[in-house]
Short mmCIF file of C-alpha atoms and ligand atoms in Angstrom, two decimals:
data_model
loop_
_atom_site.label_atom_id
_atom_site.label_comp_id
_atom_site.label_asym_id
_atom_site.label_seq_id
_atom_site.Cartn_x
_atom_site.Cartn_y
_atom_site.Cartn_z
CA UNK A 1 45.24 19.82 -3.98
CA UNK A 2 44.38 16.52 -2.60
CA UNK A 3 41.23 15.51 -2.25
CA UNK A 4 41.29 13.89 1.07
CA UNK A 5 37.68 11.80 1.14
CA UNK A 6 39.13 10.13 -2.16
CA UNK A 7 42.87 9.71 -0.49
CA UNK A 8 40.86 8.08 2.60
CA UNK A 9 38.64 5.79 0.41
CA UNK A 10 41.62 4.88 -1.81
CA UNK A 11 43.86 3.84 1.71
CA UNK A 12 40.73 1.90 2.82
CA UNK A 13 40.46 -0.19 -0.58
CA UNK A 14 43.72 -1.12 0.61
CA UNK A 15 43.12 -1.57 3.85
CA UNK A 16 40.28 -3.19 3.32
CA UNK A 17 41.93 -7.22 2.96
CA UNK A 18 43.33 -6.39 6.98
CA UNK A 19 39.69 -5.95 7.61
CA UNK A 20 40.50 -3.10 8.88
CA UNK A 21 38.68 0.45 8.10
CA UNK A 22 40.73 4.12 8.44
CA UNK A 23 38.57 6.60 9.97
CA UNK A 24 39.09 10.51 9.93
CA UNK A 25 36.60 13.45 9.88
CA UNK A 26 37.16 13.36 5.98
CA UNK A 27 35.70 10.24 5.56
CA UNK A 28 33.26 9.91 8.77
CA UNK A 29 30.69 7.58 9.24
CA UNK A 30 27.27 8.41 7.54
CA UNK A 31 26.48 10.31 11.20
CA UNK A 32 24.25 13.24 10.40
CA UNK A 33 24.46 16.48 11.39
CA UNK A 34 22.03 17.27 14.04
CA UNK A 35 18.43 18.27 12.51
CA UNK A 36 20.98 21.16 10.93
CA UNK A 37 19.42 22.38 7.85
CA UNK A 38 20.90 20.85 4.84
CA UNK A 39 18.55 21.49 2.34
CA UNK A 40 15.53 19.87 0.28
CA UNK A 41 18.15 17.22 -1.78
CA UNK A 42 20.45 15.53 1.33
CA UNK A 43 19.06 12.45 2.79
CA UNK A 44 18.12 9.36 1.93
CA UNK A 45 21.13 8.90 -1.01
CA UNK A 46 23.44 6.48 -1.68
CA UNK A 47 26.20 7.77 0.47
CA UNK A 48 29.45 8.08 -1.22
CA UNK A 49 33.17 8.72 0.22
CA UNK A 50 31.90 8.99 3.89
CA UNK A 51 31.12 5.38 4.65
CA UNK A 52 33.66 2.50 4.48
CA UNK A 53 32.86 -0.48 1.83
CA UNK A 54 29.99 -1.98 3.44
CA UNK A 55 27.85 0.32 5.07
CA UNK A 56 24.46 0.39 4.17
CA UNK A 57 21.74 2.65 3.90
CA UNK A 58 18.17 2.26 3.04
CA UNK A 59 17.55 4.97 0.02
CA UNK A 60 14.61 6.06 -1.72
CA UNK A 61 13.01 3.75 -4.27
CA UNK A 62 9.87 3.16 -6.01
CA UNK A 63 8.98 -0.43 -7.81
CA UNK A 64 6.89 0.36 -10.64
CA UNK A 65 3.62 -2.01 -10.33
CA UNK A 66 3.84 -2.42 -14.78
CA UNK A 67 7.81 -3.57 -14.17
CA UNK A 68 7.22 -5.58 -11.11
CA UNK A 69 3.92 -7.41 -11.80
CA UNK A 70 5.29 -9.65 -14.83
CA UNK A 71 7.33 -11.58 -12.10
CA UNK A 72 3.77 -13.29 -10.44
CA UNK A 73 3.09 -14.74 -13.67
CA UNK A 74 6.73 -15.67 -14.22
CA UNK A 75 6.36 -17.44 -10.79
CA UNK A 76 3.17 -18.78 -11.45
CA UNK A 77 4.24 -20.28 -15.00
CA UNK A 78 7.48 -22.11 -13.00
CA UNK A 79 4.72 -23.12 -10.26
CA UNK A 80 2.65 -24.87 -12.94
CA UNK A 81 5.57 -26.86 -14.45
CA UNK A 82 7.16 -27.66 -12.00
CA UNK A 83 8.16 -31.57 -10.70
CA UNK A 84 7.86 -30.42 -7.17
CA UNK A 85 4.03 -30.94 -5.32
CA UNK A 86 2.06 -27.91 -5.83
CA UNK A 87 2.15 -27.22 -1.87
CA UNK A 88 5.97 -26.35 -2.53
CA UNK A 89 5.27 -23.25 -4.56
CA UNK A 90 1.64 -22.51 -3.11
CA UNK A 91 2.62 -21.57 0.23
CA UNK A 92 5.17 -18.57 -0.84
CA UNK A 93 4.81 -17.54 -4.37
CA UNK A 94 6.25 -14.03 -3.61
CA UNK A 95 9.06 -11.50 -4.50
CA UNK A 96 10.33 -9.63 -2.37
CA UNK A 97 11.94 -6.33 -2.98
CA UNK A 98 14.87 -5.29 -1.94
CA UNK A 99 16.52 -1.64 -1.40
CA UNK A 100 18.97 -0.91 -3.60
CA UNK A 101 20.95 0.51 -0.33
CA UNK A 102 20.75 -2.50 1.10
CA UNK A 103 23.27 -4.33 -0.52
CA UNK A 104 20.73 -6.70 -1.98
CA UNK A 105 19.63 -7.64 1.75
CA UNK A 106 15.65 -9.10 1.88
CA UNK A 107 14.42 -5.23 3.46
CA UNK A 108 13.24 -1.88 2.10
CA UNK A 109 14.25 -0.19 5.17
CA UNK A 110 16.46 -1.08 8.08
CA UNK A 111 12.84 -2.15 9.70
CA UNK A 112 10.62 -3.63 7.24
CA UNK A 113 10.31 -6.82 4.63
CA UNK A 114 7.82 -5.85 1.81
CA UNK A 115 6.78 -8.85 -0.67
CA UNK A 116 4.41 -8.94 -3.42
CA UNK A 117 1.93 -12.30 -3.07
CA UNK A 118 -0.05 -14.14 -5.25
CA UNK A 119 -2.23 -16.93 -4.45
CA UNK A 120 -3.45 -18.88 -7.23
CA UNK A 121 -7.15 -20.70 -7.23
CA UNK A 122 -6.66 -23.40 -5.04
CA UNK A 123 -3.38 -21.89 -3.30
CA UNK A 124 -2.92 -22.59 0.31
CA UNK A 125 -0.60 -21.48 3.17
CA UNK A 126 -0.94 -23.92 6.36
CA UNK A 127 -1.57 -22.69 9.51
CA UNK A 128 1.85 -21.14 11.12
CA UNK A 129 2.56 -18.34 13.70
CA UNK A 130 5.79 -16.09 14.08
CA UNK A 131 7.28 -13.22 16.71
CA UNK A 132 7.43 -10.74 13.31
CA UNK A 133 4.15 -8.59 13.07
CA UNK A 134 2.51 -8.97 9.65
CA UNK A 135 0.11 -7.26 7.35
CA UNK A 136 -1.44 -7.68 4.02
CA UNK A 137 -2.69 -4.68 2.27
CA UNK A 138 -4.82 -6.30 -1.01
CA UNK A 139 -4.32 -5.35 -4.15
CA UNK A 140 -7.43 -7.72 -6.26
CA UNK A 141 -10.89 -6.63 -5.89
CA UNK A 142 -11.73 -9.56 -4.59
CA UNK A 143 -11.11 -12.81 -3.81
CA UNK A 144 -8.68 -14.96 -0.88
CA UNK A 145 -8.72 -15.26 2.46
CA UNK A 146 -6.70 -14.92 5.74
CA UNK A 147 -7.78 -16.75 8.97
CA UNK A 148 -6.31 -15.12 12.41
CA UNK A 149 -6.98 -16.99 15.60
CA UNK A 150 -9.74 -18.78 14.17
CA UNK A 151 -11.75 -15.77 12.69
CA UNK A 152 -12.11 -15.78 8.52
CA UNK A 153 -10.75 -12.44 7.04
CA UNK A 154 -12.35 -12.66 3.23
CA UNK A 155 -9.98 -10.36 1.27
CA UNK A 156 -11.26 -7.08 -1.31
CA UNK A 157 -8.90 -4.32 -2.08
CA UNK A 158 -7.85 -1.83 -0.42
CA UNK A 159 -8.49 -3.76 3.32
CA UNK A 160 -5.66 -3.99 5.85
CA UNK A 161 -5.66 -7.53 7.26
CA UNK A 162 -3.10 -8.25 10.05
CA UNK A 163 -1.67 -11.59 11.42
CA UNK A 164 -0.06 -9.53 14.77
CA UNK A 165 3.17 -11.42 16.72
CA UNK A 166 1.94 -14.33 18.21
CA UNK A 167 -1.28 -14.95 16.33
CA UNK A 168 -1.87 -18.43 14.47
CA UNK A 169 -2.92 -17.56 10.72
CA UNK A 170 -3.11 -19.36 7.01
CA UNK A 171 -4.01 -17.65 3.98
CA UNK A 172 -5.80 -19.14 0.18
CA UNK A 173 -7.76 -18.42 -2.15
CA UNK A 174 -10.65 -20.37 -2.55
CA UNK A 175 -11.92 -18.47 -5.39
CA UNK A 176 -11.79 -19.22 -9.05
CA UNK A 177 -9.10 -16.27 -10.17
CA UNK A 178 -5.61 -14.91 -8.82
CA UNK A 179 -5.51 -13.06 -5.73
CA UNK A 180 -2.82 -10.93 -5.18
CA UNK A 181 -1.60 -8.99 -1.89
CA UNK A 182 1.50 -6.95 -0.32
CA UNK A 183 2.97 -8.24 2.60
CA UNK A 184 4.76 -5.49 4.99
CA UNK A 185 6.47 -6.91 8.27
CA UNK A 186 8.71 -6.00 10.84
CA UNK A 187 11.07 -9.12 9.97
CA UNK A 188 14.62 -7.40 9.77
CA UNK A 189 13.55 -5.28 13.19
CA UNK A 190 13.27 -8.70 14.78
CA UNK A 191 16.05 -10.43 12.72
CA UNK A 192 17.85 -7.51 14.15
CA UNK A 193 17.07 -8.47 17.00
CA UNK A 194 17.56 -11.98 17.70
CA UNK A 195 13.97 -12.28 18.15
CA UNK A 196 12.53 -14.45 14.53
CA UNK A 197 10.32 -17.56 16.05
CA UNK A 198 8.50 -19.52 14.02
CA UNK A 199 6.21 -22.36 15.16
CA UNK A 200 4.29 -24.45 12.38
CA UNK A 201 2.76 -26.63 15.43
CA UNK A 202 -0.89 -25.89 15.74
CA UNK A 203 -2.28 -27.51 18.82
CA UNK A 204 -5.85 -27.21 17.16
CA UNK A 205 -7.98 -29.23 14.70
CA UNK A 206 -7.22 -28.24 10.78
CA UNK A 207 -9.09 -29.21 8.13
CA UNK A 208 -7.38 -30.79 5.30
CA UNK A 209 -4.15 -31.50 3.55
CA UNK A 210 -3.72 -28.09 3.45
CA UNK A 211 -3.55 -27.73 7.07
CA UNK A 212 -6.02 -24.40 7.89
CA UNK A 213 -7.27 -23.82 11.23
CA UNK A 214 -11.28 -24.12 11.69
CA UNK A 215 -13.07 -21.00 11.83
CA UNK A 216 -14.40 -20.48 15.16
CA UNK A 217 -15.37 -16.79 15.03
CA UNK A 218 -18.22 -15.59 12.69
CA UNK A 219 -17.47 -13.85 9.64
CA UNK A 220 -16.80 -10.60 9.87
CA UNK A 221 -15.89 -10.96 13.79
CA UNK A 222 -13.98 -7.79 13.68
CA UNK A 223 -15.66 -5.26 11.62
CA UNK A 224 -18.40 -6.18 14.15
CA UNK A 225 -16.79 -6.06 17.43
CA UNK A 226 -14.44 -2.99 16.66
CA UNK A 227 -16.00 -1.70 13.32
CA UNK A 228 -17.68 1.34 14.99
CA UNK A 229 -15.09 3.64 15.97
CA UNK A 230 -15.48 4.67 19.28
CA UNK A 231 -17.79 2.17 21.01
CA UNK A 232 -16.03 -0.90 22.32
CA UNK A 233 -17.50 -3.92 24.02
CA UNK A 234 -16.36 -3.86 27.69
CA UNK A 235 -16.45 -7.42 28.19
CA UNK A 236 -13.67 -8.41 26.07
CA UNK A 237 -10.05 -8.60 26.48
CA UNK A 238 -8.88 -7.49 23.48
CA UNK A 239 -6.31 -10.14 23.61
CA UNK A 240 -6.11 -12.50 20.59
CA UNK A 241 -2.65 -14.40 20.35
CA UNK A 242 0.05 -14.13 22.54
CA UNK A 243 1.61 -10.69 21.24
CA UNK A 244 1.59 -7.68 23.41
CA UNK A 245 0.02 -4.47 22.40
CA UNK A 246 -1.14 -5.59 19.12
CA UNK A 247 -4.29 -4.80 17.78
CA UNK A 248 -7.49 -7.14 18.56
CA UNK A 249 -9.00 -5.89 15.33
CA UNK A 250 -7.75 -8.38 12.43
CA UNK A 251 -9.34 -7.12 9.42
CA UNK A 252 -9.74 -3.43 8.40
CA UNK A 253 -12.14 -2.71 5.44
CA UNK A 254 -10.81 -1.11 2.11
CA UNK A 255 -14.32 -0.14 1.60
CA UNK A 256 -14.66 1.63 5.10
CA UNK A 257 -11.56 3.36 4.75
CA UNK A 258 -12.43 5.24 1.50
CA UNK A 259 -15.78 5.80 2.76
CA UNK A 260 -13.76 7.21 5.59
CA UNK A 261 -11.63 9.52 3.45
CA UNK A 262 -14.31 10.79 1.65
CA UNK A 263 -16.33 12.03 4.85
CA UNK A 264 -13.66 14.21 5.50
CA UNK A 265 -12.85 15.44 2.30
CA UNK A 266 -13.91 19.16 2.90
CA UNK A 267 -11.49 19.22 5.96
CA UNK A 268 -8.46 21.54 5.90
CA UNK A 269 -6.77 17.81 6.78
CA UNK A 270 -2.69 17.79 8.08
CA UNK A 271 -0.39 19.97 5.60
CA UNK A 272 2.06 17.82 5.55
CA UNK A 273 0.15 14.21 5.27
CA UNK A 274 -3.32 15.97 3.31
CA UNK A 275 -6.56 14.01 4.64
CA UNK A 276 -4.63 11.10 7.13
CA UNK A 277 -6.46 8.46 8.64
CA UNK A 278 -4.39 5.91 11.42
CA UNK A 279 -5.13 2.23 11.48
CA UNK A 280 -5.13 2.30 15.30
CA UNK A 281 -5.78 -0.73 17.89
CA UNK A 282 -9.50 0.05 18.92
CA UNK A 283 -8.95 -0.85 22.14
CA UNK A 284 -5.59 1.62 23.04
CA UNK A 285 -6.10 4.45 20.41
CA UNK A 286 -1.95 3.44 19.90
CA UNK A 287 -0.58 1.92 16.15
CA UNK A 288 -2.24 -1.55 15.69
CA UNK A 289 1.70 -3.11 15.91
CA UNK A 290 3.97 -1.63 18.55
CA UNK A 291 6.51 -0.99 16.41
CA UNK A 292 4.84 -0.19 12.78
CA UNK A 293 2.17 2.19 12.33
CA UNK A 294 -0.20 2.08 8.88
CA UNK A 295 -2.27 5.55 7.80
CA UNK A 296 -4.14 5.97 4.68
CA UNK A 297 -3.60 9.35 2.67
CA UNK A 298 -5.91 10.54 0.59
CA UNK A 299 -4.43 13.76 -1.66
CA UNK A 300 -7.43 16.07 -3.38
CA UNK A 301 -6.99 16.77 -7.19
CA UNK A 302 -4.38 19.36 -7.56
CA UNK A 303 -3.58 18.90 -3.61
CA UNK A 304 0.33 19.43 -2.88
CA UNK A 305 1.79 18.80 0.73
CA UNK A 306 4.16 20.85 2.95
CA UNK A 307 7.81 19.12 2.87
CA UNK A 308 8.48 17.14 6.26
CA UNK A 309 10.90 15.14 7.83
CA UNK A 310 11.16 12.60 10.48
CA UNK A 311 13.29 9.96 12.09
CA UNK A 312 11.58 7.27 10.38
CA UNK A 313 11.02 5.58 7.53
CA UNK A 314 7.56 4.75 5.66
CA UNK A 315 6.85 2.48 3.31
CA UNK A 316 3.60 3.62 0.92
CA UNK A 317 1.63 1.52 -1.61
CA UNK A 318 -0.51 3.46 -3.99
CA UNK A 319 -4.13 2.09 -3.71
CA UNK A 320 -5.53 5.25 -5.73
CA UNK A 321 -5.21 7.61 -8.46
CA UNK A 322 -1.58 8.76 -9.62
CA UNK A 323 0.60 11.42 -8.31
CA UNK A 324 4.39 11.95 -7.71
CA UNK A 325 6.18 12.18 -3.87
CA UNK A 326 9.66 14.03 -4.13
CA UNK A 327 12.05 13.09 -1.58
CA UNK A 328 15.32 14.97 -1.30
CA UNK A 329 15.88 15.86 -4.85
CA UNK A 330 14.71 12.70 -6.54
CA UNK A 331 10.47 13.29 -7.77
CA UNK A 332 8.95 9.57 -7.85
CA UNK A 333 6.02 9.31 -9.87
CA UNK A 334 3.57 7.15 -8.93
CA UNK A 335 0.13 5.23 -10.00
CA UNK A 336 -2.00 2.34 -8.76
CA UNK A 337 -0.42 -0.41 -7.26
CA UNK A 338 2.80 1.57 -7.43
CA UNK A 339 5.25 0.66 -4.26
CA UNK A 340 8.02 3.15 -2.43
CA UNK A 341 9.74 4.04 0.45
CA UNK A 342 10.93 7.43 2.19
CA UNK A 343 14.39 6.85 4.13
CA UNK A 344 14.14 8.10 7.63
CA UNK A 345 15.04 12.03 8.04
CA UNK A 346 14.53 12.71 4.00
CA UNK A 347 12.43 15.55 3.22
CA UNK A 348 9.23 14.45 1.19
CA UNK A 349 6.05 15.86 0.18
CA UNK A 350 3.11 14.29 -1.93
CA UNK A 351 1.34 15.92 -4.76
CA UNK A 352 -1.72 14.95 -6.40
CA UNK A 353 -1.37 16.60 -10.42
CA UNK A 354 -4.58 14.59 -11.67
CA UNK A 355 -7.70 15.62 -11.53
CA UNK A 356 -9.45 12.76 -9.54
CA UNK A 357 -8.37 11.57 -5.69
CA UNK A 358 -5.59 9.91 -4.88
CA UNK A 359 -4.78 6.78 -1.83
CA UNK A 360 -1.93 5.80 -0.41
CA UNK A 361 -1.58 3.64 3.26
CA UNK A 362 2.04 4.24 4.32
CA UNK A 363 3.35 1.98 6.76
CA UNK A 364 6.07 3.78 9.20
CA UNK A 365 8.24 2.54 11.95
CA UNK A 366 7.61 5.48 13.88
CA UNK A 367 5.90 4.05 17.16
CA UNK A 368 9.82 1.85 17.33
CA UNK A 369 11.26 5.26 17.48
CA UNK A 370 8.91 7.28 19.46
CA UNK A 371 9.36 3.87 22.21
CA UNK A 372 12.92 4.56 22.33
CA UNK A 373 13.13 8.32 22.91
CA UNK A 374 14.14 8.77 19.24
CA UNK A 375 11.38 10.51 17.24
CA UNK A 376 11.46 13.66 15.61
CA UNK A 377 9.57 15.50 13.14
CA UNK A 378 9.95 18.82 11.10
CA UNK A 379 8.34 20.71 8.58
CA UNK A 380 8.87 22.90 5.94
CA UNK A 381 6.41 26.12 6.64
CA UNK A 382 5.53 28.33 3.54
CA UNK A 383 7.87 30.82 3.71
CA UNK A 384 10.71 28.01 3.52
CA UNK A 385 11.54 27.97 7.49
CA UNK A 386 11.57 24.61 9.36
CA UNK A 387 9.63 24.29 12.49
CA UNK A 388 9.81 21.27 14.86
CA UNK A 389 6.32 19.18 14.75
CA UNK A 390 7.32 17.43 17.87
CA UNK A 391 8.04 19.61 20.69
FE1 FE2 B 401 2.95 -15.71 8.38
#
């Protein structure tokens, strides 16, 4: 017998130099069927004989920090010889990683631009603002700096520091070692989108060659104004920039968050997400962009999550510890500094097997989706039946 996915892929290699692409239910579109059950292993693969030629599809991937982190000293070693000025390679010496879906496209999912930073001793970005929404979650312990809107954001690992749409922001390091951080943004979204401005412009006063904005805030401006959850000054804005519902607060602690997590370590905590804490815009209570949201996980030793799904895709840096997530049937293993991504609408569930705690923030597109009448969420419920988390 014939098998007719193959028949239809072979016509459409054919077909393929009209520019034209043969459709039939045998070789459909990568359309999903509708939350049907399909099982712990579909989702977020490489699809195969459904799809013509150049579809893409974000799958699931993790970058291994010990195979990735060679390339910032590659970079740095070309940056040190090279015949161009130093500015040239100081203001982006980056990688950026790229989905092996994706065709080799500049994205880890169909929303999101990760890249790994390092800023040398001496390294400086000028001041510049964009329409994408940007974050830096910091790997170093210590060391580097990002200035938003005039306030000084000095850099330790594990804080969250975000340069929202429409906010004016440099970064350096001032310090005598390496920094290094992990850029997420909503670039492809806004790609997407027609909507990638740049402006390198400042209308203020900058100090330097180098171009930074003065600080005009004092330090720790944010952690003081927003850094005690629940109380917020009423005389305030909480405006900065020109970007709409972002989040006033620029600079989220590493050290508050674990201090956080371990508060609420003897809580039951979310089955599906263990102890979850939300980055949230002080102000709203809503994600701190509005279309990315960032949480920080922390799994128990031994802890193992419920299996859930949803119609969005997360992005997760390991800040903590070692574990594995499995998403459909693939396990990914995982350990400090460790990057990877969940597809949207692939089951996953985390599982701590050490005996110590274990971090990760996960950024997630999920307020895009929730905006346009397109999230959903379900769970896998111990005895094996799925229930819908968003009803
Ligand atoms: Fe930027």
């Amino acid at each position: 017998m014939m098998d007719a996915r193959e028949a239809m892929e072979q016509l459409n290699a054919e077909a393929g130099g009209l520019h034209i692409w043969l459709r039939t239910q045998a070789n459909a579109p990568a359309q999903r069927s509708w939350f049907r059950d399909t099982g712990l292993e579909v989702g977020g693969k490489l699809a195969k004989g459904r799809v013509g030629a150049a579809q893409l599809k974000p799958v699931a991937h993790r970058w291994r920090w010990s195979e990735i982190a060679p390339y910032l000293d590659k970079i740095a070693e070309i940056a040190r010889g090279a015949d161009v000025s130093p500015i040239e390679f100081a203001e982006r010496q980056q990688f950026l990683l790229t989905n092996p879906g994706l065709g080799g496209r500049l994205q880890v999912t169909s929303t999101m631009r990760c890249a790994v930073s390092i800023y040398n001793p001496g390294d400086v970005a000028p001041v510049h603002i964009h329409t994408p929404n940007a974050s830096r979650t910091i790997l170093s312990e210590r060391g580097g700096y990002t200035t938003i809107e005039g306030e000084r954001c000095e850099a330790a690992r594990g804080d969250l520091i975000l340069t929202p749409n429409g906010a004016w922001h440099d970064h350096g390091n001032d310090g005598g070692e390496p920094v290094v951080w992990i850029d997420v943004l909503d670039f492809p979204l806004m790609e997407f989108l027609d909507c990638v401005w740049l402006d390198e412009a400042y209308p203020g006063d900058t100090e330097g060659n180098s171009r930074a904005q003065r600080v005009t805030f004092p330090s720790g401006y944010s952690h003081m104004v927003y850094g005690r959850g629940g109380l917020v000054p009423s005389f305030l804005a909480h405006r900065r920039g020109f970007g709409r519902e972002t989040s006033p607060m620029f600079h989220y602690r590493g050290a508050d968050v674990r201090e956080a997590l371990a508060g609420l370590c003897r809580e039951e905590g979310d089955p599906y997400d263990a102890i979850a804490l939300r980055f949230v815009n002080p102000a709203t209570g809503g994600s701190v962009f509005p279309t990315l949201d960032y949480r920080a996980l922390m799994l128990r030793p031994g802890e193992a999550t419920r299996s859930k799904r949803e119609t969005a895709s997360t992005l997760y840096v390991a800040i903590e510890g070692q574990g594995v997530t499995e998403v459909g049937g693939t396990s990914l293993d995982w350990q400090a500094n460790d990057i990877f991504v969940v597809p949207s609408f692939a089951w996953r569930r985390h599982i701590n097997q050490s005996r110590s705690d274990a971090v990760l923030y996960a950024v997630s597109d999920a307020p895009l989706m929730e905006k346009i009448g397109q999230y959903r969420a379900q769970g896998r419920l111990p005895d094996d039946t799925v229930a819908e988390l968003i009803v």
